[in-house]
CSV table of C-alpha atoms in Angstrom, one decimal:
chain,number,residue,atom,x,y,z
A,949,UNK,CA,21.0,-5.0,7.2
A,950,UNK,CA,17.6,-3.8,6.1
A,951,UNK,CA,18.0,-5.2,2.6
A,952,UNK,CA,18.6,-8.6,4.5
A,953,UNK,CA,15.5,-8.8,6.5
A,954,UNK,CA,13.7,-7.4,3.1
A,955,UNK,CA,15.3,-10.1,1.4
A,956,UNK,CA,13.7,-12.8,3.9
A,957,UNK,CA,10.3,-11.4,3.8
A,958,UNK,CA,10.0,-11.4,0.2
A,959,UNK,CA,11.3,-15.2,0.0
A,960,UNK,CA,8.8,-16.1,2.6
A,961,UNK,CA,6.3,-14.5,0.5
A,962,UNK,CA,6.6,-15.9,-2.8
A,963,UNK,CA,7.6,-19.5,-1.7
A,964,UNK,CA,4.6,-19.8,0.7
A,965,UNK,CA,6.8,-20.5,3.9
A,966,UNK,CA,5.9,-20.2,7.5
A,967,UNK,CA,8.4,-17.4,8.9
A,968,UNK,CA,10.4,-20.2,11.0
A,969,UNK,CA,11.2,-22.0,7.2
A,970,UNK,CA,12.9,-18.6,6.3
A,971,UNK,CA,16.4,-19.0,5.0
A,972,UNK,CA,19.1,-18.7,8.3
A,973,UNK,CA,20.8,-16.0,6.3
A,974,UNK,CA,18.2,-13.6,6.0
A,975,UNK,CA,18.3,-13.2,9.7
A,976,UNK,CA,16.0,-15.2,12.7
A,977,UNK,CA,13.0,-15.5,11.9
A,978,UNK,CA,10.7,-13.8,14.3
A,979,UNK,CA,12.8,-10.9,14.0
A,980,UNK,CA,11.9,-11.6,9.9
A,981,UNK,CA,8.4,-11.4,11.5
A,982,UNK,CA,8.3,-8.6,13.4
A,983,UNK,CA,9.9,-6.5,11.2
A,984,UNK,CA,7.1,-7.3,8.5
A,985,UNK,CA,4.1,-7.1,11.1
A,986,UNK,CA,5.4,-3.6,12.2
A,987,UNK,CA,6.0,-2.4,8.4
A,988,UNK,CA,2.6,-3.4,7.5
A,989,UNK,CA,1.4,-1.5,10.6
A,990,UNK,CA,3.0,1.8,9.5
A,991,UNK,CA,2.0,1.2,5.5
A,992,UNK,CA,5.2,1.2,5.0
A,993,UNK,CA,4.1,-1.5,1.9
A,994,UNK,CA,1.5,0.7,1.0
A,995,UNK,CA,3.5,3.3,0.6
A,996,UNK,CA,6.3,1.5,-1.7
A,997,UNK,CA,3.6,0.1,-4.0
A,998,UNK,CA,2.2,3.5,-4.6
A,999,UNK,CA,4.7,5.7,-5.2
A,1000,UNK,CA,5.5,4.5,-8.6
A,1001,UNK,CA,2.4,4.6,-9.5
A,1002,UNK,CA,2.2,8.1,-9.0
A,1003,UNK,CA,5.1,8.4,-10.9
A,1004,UNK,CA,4.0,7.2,-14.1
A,1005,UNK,CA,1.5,9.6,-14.9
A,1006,UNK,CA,-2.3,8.3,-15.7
A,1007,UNK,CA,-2.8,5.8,-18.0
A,1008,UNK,CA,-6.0,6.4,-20.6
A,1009,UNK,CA,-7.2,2.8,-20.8
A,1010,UNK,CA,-7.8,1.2,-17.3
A,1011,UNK,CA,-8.7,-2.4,-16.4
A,1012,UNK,CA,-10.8,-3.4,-13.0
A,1013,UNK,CA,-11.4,-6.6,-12.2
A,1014,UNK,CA,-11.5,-8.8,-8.6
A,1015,UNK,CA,-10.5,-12.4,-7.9
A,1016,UNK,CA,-11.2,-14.5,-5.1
A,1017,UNK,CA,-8.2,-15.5,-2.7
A,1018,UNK,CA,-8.8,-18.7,-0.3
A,1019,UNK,CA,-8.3,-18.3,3.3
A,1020,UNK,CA,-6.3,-20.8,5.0
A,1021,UNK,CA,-7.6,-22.4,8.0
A,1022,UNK,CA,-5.3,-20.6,10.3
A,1023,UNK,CA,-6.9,-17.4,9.2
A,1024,UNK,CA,-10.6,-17.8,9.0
A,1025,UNK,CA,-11.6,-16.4,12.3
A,1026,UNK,CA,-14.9,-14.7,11.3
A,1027,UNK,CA,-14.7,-13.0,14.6
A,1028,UNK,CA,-14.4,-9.0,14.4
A,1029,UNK,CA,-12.3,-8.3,17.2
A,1030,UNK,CA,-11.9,-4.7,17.8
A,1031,UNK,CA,-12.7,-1.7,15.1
A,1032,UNK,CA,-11.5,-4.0,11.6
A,1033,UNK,CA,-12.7,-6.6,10.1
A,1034,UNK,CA,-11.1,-9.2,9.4
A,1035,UNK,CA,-12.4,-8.8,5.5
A,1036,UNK,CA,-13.2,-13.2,5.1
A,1037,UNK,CA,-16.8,-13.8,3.9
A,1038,UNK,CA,-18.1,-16.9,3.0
A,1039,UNK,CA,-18.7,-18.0,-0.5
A,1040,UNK,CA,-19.9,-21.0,-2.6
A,1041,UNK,CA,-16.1,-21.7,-2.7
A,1042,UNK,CA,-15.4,-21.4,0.9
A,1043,UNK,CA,-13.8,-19.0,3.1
A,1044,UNK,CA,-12.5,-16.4,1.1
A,1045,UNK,CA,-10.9,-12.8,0.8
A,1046,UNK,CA,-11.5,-10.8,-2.7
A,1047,UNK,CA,-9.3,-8.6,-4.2
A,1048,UNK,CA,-10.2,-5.6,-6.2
A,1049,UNK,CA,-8.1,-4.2,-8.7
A,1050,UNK,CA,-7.4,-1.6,-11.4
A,1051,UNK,CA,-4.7,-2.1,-13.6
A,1052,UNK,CA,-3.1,0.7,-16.9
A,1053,UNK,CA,-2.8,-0.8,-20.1
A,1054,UNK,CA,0.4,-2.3,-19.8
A,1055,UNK,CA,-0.8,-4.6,-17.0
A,1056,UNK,CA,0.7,-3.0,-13.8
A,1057,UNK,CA,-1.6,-2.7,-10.9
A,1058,UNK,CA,-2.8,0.5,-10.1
A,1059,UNK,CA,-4.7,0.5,-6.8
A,1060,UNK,CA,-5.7,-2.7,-4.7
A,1061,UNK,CA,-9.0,-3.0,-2.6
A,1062,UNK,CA,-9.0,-6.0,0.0
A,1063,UNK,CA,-12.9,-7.0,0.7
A,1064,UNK,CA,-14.6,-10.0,2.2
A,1065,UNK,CA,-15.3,-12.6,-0.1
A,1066,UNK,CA,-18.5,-12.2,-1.0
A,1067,UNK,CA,-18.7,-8.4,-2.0
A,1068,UNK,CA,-19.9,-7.6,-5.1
A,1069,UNK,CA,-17.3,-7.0,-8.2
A,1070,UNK,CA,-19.3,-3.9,-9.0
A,1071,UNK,CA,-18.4,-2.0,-5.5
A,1072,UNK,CA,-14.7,-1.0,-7.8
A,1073,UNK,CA,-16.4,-0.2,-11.2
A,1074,UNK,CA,-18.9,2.2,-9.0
A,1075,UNK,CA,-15.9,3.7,-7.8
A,1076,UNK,CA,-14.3,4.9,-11.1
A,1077,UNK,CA,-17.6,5.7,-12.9
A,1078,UNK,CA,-17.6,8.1,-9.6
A,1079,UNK,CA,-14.7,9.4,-10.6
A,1080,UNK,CA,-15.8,10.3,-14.4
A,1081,UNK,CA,-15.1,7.5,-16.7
A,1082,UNK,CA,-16.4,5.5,-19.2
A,1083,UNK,CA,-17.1,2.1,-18.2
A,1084,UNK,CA,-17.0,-0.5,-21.0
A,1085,UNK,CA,-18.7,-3.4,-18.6
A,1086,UNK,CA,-21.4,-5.6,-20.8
A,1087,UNK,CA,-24.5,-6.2,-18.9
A,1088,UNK,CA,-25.9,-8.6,-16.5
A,1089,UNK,CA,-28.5,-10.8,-18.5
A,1090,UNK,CA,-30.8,-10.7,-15.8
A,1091,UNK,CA,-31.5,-7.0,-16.3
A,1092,UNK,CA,-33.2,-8.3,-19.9
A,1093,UNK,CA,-31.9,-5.4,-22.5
A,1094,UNK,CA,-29.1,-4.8,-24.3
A,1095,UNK,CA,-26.1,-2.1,-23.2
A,1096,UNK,CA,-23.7,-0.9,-25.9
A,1097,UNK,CA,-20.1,-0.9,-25.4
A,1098,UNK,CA,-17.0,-1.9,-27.0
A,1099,UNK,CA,-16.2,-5.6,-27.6
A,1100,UNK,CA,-12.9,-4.8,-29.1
A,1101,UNK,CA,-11.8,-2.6,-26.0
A,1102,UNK,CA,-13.9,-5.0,-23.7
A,1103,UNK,CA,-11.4,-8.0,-25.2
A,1104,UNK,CA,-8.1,-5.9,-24.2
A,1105,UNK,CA,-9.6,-6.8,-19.9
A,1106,UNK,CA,-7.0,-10.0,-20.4
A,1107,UNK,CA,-4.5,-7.8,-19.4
A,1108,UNK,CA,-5.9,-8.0,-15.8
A,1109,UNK,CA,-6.3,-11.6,-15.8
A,1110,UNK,CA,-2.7,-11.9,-16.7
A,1111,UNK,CA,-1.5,-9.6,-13.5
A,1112,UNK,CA,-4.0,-11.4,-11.2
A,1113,UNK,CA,-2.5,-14.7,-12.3
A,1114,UNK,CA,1.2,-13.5,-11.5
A,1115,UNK,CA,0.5,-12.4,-8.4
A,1116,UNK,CA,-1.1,-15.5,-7.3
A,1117,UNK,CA,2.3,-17.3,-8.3
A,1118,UNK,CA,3.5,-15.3,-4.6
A,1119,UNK,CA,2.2,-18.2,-2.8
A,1120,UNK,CA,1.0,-15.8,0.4
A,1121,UNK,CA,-0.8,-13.9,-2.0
A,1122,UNK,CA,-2.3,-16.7,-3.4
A,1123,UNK,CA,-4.0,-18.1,0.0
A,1124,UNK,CA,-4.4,-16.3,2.8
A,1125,UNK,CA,-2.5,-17.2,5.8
A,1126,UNK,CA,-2.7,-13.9,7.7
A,1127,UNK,CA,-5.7,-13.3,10.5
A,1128,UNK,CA,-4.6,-9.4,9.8
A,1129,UNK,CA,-6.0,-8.0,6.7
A,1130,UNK,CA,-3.3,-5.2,6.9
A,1131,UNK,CA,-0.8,-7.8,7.3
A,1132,UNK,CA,-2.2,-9.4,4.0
A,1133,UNK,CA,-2.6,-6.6,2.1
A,1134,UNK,CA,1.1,-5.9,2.8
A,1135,UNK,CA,2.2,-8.7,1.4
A,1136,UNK,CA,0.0,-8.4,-2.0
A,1137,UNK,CA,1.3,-4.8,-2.4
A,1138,UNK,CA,4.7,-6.0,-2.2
A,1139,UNK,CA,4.3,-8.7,-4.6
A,1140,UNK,CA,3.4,-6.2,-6.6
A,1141,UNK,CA,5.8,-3.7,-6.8
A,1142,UNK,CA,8.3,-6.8,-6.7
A,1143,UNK,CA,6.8,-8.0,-9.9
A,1144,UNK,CA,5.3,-4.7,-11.9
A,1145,UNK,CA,7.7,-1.8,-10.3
A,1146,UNK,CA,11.1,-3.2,-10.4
């Protein structure tokens, strides 16, 4: 019966549906829906997407990059109510979460970061030059001289683009329509491991 109600989520996910669109089949919907808010709540998502990621050992080239995902107008309640935020900022473009990402060399998503939209893209890279390696990053022109690094390695970064653009194709991914980041992030990890890990 589990593989039922997993089938519903994930078909409300990539098609974009509100959970009372979801196919009869898969179950009724706000049991769809609670099933899926009290997954997220227990990282059950989390979890799934990160356990083969542990399995594949570590990669020796690896990719970071963030994109901007528009928040719907039934989610952009700037209001922090309780300990969380909510993780919307306000950009040029609008309401807006961003996802941060690192991705191997084969394109699969490593680990995901949900921010407010108007973080800066270097909070990630800040992260794994923490961590001990090389960054290959050109630099801003504002800072007025020249950093060496590798244009040939710096060109390989598509690889990123090209994940970030599948996962927007999950149309819950691509805008937010969740006021619960956790509830969000739960369903980008599982477009994820939908789309890299199986």
């Amino acid at each position: 019966m589990t593989d039922v109600f997993l089938c519903g989520i994930v078909y409300v996910i990539r098609n974009g549906l509100q959970w009372k669109d979801a196919p009869q089949a898969d179950g009724p919907h706000k049991t769809l829906y609670n099933r899926f808010f009290r997954w997220s709540r227990l990282g059950v998502f989390d979890r799934i997407f990160v356990a083969p990621t542990e399995q594949t050992g570590h990669s020796k080239r690896l990719m970071i990059d963030a994109i901007h995902l528009k928040a719907h107008r039934t989610s952009v309640s700037l209001l922090k109510k309780g300990a969380f935020p909510r993780h919307i900022g306000r950009t040029k473009g609008g309401l807006n979460s961003k996802l941060h990402a690192v991705c191997d060399d084969q394109g699969r998503p490593v680990p995901f970061h949900l921010t407010a939209g108007q973080v800066s893209d270097y909070t990630g890279a800040v992260a794994l030059e923490e961590k001990g390696l090389k960054l290959c990053i050109p630099d801003g022109k504002s800072l007025g001289k020249p950093v060496k690094y590798d244009k040939r390695e710096y060109k390989r970064r598509n690889r990123i683009g090209i994940m970030f653009g599948r996962l927007k194709d999950w149309r819950r991914v691509a805008t937010r329509y969740d006021r619960c980041p956790t509830v969000f992030f739960s369903a980008i990890c599982l477009a994820a491991t939908v789309l890299f890990w199986l």
